[in-house]
Coordinates of C-alpha atoms in Angstrom, one line a residue:
X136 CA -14.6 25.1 0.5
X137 CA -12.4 26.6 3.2
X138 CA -8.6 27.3 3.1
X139 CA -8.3 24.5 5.2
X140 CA -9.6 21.8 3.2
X141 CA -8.5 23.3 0.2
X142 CA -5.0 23.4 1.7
X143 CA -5.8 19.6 2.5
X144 CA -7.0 18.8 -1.3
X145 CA -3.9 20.3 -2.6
X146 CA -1.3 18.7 -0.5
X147 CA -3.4 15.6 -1.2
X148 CA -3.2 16.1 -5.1
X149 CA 0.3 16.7 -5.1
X150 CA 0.9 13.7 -3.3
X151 CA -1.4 11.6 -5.5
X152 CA 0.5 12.8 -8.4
X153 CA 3.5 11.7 -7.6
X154 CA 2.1 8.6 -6.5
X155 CA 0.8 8.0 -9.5
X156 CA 3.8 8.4 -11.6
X157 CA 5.9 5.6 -8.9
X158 CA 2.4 3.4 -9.7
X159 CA 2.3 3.5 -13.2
X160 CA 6.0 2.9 -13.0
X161 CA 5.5 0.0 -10.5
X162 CA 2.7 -1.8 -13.0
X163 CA 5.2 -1.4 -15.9
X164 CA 7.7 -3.5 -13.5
X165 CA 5.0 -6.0 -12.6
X166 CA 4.1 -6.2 -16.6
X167 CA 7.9 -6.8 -17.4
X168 CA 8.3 -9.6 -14.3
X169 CA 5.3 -11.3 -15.1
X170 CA 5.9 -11.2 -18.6
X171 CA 9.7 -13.1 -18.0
X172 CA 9.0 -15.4 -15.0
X173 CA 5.5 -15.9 -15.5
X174 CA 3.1 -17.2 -12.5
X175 CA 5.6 -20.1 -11.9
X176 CA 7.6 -22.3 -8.9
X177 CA 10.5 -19.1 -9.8
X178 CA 8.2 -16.2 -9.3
X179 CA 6.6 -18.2 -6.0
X180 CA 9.5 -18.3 -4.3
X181 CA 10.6 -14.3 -5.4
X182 CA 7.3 -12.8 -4.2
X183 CA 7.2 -15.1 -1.3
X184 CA 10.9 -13.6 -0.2
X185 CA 9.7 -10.4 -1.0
X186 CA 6.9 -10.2 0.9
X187 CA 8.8 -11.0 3.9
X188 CA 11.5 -8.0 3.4
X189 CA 8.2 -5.8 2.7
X190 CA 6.8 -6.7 5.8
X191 CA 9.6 -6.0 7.9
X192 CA 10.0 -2.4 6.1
X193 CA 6.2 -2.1 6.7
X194 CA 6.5 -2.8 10.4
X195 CA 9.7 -1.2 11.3
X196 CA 9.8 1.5 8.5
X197 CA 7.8 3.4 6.1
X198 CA 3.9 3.1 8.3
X199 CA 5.1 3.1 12.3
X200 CA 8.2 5.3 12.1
X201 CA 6.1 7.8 10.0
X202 CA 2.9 8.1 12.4
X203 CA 5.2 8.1 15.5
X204 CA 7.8 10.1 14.3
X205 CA 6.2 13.0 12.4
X206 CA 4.0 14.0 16.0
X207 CA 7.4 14.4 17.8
X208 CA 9.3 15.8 15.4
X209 CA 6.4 18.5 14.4
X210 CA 6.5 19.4 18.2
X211 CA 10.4 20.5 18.3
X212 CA 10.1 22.4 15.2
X213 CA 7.2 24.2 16.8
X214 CA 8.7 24.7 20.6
X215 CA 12.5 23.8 20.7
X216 CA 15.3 25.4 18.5
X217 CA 16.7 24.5 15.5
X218 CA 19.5 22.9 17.5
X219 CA 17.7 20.5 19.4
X220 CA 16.0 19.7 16.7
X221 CA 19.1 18.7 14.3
X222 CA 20.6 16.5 17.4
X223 CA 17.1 14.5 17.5
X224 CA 16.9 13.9 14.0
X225 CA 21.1 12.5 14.4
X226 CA 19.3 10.5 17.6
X227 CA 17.0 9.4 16.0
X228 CA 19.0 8.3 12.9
X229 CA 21.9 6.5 14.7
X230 CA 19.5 4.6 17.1
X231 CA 17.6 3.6 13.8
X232 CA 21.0 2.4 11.3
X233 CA 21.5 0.7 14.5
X234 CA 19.1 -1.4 15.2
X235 CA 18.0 -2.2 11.7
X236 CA 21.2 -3.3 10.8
X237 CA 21.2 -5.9 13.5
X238 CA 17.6 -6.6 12.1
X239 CA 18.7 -7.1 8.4
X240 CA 22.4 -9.4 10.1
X241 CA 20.0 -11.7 12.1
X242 CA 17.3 -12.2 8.8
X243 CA 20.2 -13.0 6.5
X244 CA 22.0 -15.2 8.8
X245 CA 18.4 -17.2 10.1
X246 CA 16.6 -16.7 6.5
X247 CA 16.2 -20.8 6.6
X248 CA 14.0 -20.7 9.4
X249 CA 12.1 -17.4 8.7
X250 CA 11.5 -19.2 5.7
X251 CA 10.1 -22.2 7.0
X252 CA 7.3 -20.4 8.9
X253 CA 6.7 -18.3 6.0
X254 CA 6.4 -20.8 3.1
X255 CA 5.2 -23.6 5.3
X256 CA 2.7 -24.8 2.2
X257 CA 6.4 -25.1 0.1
X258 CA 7.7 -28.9 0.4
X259 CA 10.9 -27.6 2.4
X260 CA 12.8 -30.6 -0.4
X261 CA 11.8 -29.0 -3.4
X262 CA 14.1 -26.1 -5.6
X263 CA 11.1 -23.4 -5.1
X264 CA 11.6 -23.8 -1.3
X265 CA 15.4 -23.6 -1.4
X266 CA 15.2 -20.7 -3.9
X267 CA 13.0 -18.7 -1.5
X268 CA 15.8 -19.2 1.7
X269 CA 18.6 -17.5 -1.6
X270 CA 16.6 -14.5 -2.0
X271 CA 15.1 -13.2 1.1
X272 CA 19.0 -13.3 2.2
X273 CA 19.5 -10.8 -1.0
X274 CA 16.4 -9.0 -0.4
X275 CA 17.1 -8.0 3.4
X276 CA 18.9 -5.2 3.2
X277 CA 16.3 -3.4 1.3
X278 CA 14.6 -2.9 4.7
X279 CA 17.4 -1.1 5.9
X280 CA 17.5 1.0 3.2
X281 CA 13.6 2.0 2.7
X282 CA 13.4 2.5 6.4
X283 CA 16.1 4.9 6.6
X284 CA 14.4 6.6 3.8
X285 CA 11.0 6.7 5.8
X286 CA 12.4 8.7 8.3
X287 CA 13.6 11.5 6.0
X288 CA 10.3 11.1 4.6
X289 CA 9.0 12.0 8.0
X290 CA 10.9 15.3 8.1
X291 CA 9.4 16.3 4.7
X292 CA 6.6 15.7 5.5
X293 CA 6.6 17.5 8.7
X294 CA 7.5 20.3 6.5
X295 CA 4.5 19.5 4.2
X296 CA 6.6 18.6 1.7
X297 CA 5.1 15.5 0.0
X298 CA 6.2 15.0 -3.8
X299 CA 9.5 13.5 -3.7
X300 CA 8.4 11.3 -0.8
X301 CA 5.5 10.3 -2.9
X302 CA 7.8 10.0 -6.3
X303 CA 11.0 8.0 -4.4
X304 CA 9.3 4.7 -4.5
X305 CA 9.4 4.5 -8.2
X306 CA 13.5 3.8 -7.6
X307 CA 12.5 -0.1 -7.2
X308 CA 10.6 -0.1 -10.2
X309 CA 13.6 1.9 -11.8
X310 CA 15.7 -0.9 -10.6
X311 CA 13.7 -3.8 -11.7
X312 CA 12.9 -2.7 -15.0
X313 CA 16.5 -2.0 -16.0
X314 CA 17.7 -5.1 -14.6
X315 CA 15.0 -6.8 -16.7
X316 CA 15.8 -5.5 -20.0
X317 CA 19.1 -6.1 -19.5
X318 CA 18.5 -10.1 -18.9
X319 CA 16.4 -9.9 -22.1
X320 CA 19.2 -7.9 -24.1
X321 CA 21.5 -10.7 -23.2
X322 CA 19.0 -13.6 -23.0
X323 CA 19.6 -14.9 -20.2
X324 CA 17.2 -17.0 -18.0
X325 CA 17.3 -20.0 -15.3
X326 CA 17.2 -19.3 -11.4
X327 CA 20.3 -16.7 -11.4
X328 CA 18.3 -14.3 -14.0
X329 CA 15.4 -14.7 -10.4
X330 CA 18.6 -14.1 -8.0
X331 CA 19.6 -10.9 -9.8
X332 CA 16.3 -9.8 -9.8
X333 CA 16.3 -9.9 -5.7
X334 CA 19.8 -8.0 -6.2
X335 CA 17.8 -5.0 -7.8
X336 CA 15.1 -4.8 -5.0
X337 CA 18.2 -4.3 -2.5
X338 CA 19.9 -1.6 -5.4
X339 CA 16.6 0.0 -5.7
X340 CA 16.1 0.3 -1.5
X341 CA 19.3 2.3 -1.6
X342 CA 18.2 4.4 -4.1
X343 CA 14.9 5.2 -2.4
X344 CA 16.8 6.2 0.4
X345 CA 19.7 8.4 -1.7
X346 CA 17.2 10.8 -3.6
X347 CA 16.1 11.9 -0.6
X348 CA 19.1 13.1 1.1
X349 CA 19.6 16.5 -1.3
X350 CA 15.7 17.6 -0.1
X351 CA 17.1 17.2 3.4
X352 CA 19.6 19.6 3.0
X353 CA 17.7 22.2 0.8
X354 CA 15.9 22.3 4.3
X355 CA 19.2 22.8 6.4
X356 CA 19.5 19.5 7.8
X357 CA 21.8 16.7 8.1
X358 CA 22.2 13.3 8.6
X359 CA 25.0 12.4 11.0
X360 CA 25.7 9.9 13.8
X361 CA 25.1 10.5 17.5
X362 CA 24.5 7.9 19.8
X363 CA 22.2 8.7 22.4
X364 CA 19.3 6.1 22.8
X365 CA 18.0 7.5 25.7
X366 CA 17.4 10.7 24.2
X367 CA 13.8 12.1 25.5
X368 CA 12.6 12.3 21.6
X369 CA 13.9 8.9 20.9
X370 CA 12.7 7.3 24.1
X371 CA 8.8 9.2 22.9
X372 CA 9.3 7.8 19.9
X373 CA 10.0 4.4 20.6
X374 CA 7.3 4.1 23.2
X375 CA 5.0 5.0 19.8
X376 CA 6.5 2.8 17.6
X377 CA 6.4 -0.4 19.2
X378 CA 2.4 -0.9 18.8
X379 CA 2.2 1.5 15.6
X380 CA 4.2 -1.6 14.1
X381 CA 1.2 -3.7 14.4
X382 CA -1.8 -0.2 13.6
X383 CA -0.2 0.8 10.6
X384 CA 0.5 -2.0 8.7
X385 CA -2.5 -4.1 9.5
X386 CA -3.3 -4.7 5.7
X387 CA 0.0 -5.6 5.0
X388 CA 0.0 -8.0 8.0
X389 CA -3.1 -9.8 6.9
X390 CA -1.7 -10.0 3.3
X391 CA 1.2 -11.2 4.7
X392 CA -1.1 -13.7 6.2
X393 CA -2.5 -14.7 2.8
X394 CA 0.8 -15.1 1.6
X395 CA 1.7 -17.8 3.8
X396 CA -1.6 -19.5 3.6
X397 CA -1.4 -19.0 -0.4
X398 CA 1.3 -21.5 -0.2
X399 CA -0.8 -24.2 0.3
X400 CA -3.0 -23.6 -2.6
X401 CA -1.6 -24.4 -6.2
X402 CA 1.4 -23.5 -7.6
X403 CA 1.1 -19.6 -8.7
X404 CA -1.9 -18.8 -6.2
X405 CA 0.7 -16.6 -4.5
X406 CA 1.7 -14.8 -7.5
X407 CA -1.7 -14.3 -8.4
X408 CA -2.1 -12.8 -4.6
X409 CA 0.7 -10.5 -4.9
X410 CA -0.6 -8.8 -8.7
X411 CA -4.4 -9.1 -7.4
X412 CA -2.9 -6.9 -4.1
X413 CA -0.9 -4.8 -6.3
X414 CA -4.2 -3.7 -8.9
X415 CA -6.2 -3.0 -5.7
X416 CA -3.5 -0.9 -4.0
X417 CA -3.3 1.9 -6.9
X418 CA -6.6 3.4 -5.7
X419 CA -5.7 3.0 -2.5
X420 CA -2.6 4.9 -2.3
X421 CA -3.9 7.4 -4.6
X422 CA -6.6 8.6 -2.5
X423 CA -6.7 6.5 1.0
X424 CA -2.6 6.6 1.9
X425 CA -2.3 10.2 0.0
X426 CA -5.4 11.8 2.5
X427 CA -4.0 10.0 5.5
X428 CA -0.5 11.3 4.9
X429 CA -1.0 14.8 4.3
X430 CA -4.2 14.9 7.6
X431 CA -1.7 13.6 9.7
X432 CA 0.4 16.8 10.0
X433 CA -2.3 18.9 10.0
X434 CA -4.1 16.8 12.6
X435 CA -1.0 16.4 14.9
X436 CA -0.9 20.5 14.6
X437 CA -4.7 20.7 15.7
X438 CA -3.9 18.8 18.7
X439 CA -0.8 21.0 19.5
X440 CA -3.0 23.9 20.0
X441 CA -5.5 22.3 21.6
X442 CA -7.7 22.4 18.8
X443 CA -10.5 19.3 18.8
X444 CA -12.9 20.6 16.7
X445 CA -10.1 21.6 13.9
X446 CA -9.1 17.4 13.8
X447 CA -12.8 16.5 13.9
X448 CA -13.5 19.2 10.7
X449 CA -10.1 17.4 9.2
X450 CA -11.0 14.2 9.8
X451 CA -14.5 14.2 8.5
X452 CA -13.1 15.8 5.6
X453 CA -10.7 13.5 4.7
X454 CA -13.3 10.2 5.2
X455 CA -15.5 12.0 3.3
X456 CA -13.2 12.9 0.2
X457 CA -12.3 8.7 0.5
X458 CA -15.0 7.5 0.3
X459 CA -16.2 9.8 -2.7
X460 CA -13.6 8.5 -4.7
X461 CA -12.8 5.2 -3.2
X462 CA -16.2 3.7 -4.2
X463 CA -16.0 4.5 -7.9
X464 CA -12.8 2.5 -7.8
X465 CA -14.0 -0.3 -6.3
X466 CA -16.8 -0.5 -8.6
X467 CA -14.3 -0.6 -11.3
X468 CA -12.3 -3.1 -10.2
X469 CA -15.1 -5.4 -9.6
X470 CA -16.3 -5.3 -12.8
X471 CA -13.6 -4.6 -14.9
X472 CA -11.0 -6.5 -13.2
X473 CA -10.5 -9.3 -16.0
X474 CA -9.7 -6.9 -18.6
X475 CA -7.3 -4.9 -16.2
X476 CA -5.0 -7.8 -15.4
X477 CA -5.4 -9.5 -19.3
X478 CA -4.2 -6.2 -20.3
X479 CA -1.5 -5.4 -17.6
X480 CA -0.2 -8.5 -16.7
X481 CA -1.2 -11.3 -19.7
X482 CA 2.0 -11.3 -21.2
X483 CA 4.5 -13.9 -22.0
X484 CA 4.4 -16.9 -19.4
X485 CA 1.5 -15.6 -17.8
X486 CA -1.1 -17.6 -18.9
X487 CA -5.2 -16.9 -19.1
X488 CA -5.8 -19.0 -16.2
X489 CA -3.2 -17.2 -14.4
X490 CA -5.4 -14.1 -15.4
X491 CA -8.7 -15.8 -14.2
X492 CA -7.1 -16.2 -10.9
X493 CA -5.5 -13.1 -10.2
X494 CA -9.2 -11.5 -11.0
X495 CA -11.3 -13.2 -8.7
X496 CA -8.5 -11.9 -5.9
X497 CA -8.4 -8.6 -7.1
X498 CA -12.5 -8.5 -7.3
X499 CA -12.4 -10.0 -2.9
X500 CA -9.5 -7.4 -2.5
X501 CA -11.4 -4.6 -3.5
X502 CA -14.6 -4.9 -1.9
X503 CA -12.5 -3.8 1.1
X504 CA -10.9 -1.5 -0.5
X505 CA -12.5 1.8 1.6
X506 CA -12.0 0.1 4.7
X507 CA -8.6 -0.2 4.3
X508 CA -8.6 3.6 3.3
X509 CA -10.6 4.3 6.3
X510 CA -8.0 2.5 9.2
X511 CA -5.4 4.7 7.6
X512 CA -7.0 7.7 8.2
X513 CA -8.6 6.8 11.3
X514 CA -5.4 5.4 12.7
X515 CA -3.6 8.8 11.4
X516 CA -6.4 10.6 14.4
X517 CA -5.0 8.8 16.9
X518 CA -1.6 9.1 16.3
X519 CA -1.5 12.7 15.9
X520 CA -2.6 12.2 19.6
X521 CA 0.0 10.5 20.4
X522 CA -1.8 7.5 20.9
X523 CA -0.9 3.8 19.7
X524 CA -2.5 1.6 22.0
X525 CA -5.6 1.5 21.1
X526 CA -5.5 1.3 17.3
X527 CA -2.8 -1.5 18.1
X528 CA -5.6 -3.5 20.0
X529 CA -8.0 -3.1 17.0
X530 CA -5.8 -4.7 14.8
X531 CA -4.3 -7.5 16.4
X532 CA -7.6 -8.6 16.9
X533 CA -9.3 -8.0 13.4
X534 CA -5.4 -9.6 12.1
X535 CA -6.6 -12.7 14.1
X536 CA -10.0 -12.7 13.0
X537 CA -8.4 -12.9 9.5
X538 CA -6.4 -16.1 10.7
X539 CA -9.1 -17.4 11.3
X540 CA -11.1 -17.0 8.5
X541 CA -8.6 -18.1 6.5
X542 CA -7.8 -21.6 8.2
X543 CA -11.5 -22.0 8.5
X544 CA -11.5 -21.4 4.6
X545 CA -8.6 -23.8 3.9
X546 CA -10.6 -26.3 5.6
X547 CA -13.1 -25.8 4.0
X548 CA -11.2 -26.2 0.9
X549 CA -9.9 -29.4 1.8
X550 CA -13.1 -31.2 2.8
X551 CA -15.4 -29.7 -0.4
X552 CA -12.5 -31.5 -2.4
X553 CA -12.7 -34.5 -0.8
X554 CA -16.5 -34.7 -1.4
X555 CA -15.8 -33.5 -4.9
X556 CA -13.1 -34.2 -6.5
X557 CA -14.3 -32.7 -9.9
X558 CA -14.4 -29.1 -7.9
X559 CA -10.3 -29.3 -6.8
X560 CA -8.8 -27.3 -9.7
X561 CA -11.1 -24.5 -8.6
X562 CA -11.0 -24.8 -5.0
X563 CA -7.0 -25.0 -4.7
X564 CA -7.1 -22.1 -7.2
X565 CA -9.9 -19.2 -7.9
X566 CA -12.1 -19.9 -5.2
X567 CA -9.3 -20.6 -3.1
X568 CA -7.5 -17.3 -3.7
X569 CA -10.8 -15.3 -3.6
X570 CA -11.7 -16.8 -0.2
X571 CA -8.2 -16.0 1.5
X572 CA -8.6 -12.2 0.0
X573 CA -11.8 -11.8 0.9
X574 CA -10.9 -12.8 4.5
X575 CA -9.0 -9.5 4.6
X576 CA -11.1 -7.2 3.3
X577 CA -14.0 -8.7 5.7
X578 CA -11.1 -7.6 8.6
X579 CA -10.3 -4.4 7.3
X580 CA -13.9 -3.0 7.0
X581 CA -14.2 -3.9 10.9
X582 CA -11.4 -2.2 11.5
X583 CA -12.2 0.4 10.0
X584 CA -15.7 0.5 12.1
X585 CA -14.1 -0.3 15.4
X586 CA -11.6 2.4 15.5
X587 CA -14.8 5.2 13.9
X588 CA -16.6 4.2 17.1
X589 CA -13.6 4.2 19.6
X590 CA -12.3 7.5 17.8
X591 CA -16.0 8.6 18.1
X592 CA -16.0 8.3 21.9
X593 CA -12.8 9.7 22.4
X594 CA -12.9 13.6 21.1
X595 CA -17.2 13.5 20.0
X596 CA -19.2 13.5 16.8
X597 CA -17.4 12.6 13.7
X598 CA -19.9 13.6 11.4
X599 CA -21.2 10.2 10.6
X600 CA -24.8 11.6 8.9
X601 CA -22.6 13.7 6.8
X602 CA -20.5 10.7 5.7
X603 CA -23.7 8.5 4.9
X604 CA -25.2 11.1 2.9
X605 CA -21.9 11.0 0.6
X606 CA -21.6 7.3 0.9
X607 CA -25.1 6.8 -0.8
X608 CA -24.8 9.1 -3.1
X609 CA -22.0 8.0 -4.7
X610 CA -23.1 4.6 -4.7
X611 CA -25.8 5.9 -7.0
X612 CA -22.9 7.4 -9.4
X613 CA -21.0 3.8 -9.3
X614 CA -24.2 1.9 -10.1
X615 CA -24.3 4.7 -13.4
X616 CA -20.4 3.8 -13.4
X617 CA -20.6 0.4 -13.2
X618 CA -23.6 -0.3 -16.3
X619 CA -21.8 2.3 -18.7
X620 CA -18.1 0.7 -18.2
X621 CA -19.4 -2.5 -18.4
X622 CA -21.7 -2.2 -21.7
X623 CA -18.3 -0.5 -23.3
X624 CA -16.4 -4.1 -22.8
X625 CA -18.8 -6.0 -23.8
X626 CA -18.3 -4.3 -27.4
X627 CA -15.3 -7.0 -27.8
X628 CA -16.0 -10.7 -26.6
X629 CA -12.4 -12.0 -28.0
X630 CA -10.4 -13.8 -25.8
X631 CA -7.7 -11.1 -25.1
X632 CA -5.1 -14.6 -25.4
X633 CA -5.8 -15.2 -28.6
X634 CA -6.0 -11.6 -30.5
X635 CA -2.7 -10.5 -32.2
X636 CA -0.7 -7.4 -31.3
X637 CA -2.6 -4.9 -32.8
X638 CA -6.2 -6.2 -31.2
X639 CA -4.7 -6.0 -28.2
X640 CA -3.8 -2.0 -28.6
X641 CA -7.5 -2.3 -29.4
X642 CA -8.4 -3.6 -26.5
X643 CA -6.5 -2.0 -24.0
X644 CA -8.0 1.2 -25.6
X645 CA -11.3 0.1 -25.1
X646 CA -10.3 -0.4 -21.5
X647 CA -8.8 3.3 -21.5
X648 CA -12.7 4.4 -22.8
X649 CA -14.2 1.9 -20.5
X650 CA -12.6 3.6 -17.6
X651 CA -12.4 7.3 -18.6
X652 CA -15.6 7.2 -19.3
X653 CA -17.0 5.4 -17.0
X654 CA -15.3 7.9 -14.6
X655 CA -17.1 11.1 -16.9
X656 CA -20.4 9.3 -15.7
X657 CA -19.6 9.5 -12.1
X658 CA -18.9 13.0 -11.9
X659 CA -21.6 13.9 -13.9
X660 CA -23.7 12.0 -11.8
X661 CA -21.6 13.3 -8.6
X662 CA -22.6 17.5 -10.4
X663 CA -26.2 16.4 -11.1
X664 CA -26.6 15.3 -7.1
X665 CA -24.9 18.0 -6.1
X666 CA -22.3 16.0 -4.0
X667 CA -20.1 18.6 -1.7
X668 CA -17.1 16.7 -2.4
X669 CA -17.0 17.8 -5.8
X670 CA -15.6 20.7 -5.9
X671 CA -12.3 19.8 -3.5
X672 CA -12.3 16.8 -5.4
X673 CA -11.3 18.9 -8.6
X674 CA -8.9 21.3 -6.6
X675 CA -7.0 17.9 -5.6
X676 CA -7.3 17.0 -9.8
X677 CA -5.6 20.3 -10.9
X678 CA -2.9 20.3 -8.0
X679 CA -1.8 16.8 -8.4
X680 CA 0.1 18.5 -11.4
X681 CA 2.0 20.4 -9.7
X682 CA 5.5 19.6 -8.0
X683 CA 5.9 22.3 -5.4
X684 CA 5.6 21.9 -2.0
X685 CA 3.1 23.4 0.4
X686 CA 4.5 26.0 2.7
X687 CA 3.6 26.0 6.9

């Protein structure tokens, strides 16, 4: 392996580790919410709110700002001084408290009619629909305050500094959770116990955005206010931004989409789309987001100097090390979803059915699951050229393609329950959510391929043999996978709802075996066919423990 990609593998491990931590965090927060509000009209209307705040701090923040910003601000650390460079960050950080506090004035004040074009399946009469309008007003400022946070993110990780970054996110969990177990310290409940939970989101945006501020200064910069929007960095910047809004955060758009077509299935189908969405991302930020933030510094470097072949070697690298352990993941999903979300989520007021249709979401969600690894590395390429226009057209068009798909399967949904009635339950539920996630990992996957090709004909070969060789040999591991995890669960045919505490301990160890395991098979099998990515594969393992950052 060269000092390159080992370089990569580290960065990458220390990233994933700190990911990991924020996700395990983040599940215990999803446990804890489900557990108290259930798959319900309350927890509609709070994940229905929250999905629109994400999206804004998805378009505006975290995704676009990092893959515009980092390529600029790389280039002045590399050819101005450390003068200029301080009074672009400033720039850069009025312009941005700027305008996304006019952004987060205008949601709060015309929350009613966001609201209506988001929820449009919610009957605009009913408490769930009023509810929703309450909290996205709380919930709005926590795009202010993540998006902020992205762009010290983006001057870490310029610096190839990616723990904290990676770690911060666990703030809203942090925040949640507390809140939480004070409401069930004081036992309290009804729709303010769902209004304070909104109130946390906002606390735990701030927070995101405060623990980042001391690594800023360990670095020898500041945050401070200078208005100058027509700054040359800014001005770059903003000429990337504007269509990275729509590249980066592709997924998140076409979940967004399923969000507001969710609404017209039954009550808790969004729920169930937001925890199905939430399993699937774990692998996906561990591996797909952690290799596409770390290769985008490294790429935009490579293109600094001139250097195609360096990106190509980086990039093949990076799609390579995906996809060898993206596909194990999926596999696991898929077939051991059901006992993932009894065991995570089947608490409380969430009920079995609830569990039956958040799995045949999270099984859809997955199957795209390298494809949307892939767009974020791919997209990561051409941004570190400084270019946004053409991933931008990609997406807009796969988003729509999604629409589509979607209203083609609500249609569908509608007529098959006219003709049987006996088939609605199932249609307006399972089948129902499966069909509207399985529109977006169909979208993904061509996004994926569209950009491969474009990128492909832009700078040359991408190594595509070398990536097909990998990607068949690991399918091989997850088929070994796949029959040894599933034989382990079939050891316990209870039904997880009716098994007292201690069976379930059982059984969420037998999951623990079940996936450890299973895992054990796939490198073995990944040794025994001597699959190259093996070895970076372990150098990422045994640097993902450690916390320092990776020097220039």
């Amino acid at each position: 392996m060269s000092h390159s990609h080992h370089k990569l593998a580290r960065s990458a491990g220390i990233f994933t580790g700190a990911t990991l931590i924020s996700r395990l965090l983040g599940y215990g927060r999803d446990t804890m919410v489900a557990a108290f509000f259930g798959a319900g009209p309350a927890a509609d209307a709070f994940y229905t709110a929250f999905r629109i705040s994400n999206l804004f701090r998805r378009l505006l923040g975290e995704g676009a700002l990092s893959s515009s910003f980092v390529p600029v601000f790389s280039e002045y650390t590399q050819t101005k001084s450390k003068e200029e460079t301080q009074k672009f960050l400033n720039t850069m950080f009025t312009t941005l408290l700027a305008i996304l506090s006019v952004i987060t004035i205008l949601g709060v004040v015309f929350a009613p009619q966001i609201t209506r074009v988001i929820a449009r399946g919610f009957d605009p009469s009913s408490k769930r629909y009023a509810l929703t309008i309450v909290l996205t007003r709380y919930m709005f400022p926590f795009m202010l305050f993540i998006s902020l946070a992205a762009l010290i993110t983006g001057v870490l990780n310029a610096f190839h500094s990616f723990f904290l970054p990676a770690l911060a996110p666990a703030c809203l969990s942090l925040a949640e959770m507390l809140y939480i177990g004070f409401l069930w310290i004081a036992h309290i409940k009804g729709q303010n116990a769902i209004v304070g939970l909104a109130i946390s989101v906002t606390v735990g945006g701030f927070s995101q955005f405060f623990v980042h501020v001391p690594a800023l200064l360990e670095r020898d910069y500041t945050l401070g206010l200078r208005w100058d929007p027509m700054h040359e960095g800014v001005r770059r910047v903003g000429k990337l931004i504007l269509p990275a809004t729509v590249g980066v955060a592709a997924d998140q758009l076409n979940a967004f989409v399923d969000t507001v077509m969710g609404t017209f299935l039954s009550v808790g189908s969004v729920t169930a789309l937001y925890y199905s969405n939430r399993v699937m991302q774990l692998p996906l930020a561990l591996f797909g987001i952690a290799l596409s933030q770390v290769a985008l510094p490294t790429m935009a470097a490579s293109v600094a100097r001139g250097a195609t072949k360096e990106v190509k070697d980086t990039l093949n690298f990076a799609l390579r090390l995906t996809l060898f352990m993206i596909l194990p993941a999926t596999t696991g999903l898929v077939v051991l979803g059901r006992p993932i979300v009894q065991v995570l989520f089947e608490y409380g007021k969430f009920s079995a059915e609830a569990t039956s249709v958040t799995t045949w979401g999270l099984a859809a969600f997955s199957l795209g699951l390298f494809g949307y690894a892939a767009v974020k590395i791919l997209a990561a390429a051409f941004y570190a050229y400084q270019d946004t226009k053409d991933p931008v057209v990609i997406a807009s068009l796969c988003i729509a393609l999604n629409c589509l798909i979607d209203v083609a399967a609500l249609m569908a949904r509608k007529k098959l329950s006219l003709l049987h009635p006996e088939w609605a339950d199932y249609l307006n539920g399972r089948i129902g959510v499966a069909a509207l996630a399985l529109s977006t990992s169909i979208s993904s996957c061509l996004n994926a391929g569209w950009l491969f090709v474009l990128l492909r004909r832009k700078i040359g070969l991408l190594g595509g043999r070398r990536l097909l060789r990998t990607g068949l040999k690991s399918l091989i591991g997850c088929a070994a996978m796949g029959f040894f995890s599933w034989g382990i669960m079939q050891l316990h045919l209870s039904d997880l709802g009716s098994l007292a505490a201690h069976e379930r301990v059982i059984r969420a160890l037998e999951l623990l075996i079940a996936i450890s395991g299973g895992a054990g098979v796939y490198m073995l099998a990944a040794k025994l066919l001597q699959m190259e990515e093996w070895e970076p594969f372990w150098s990422q393992l045994s640097s993902s423990k450690k916390t320092v950052d990776i020097p220039e």
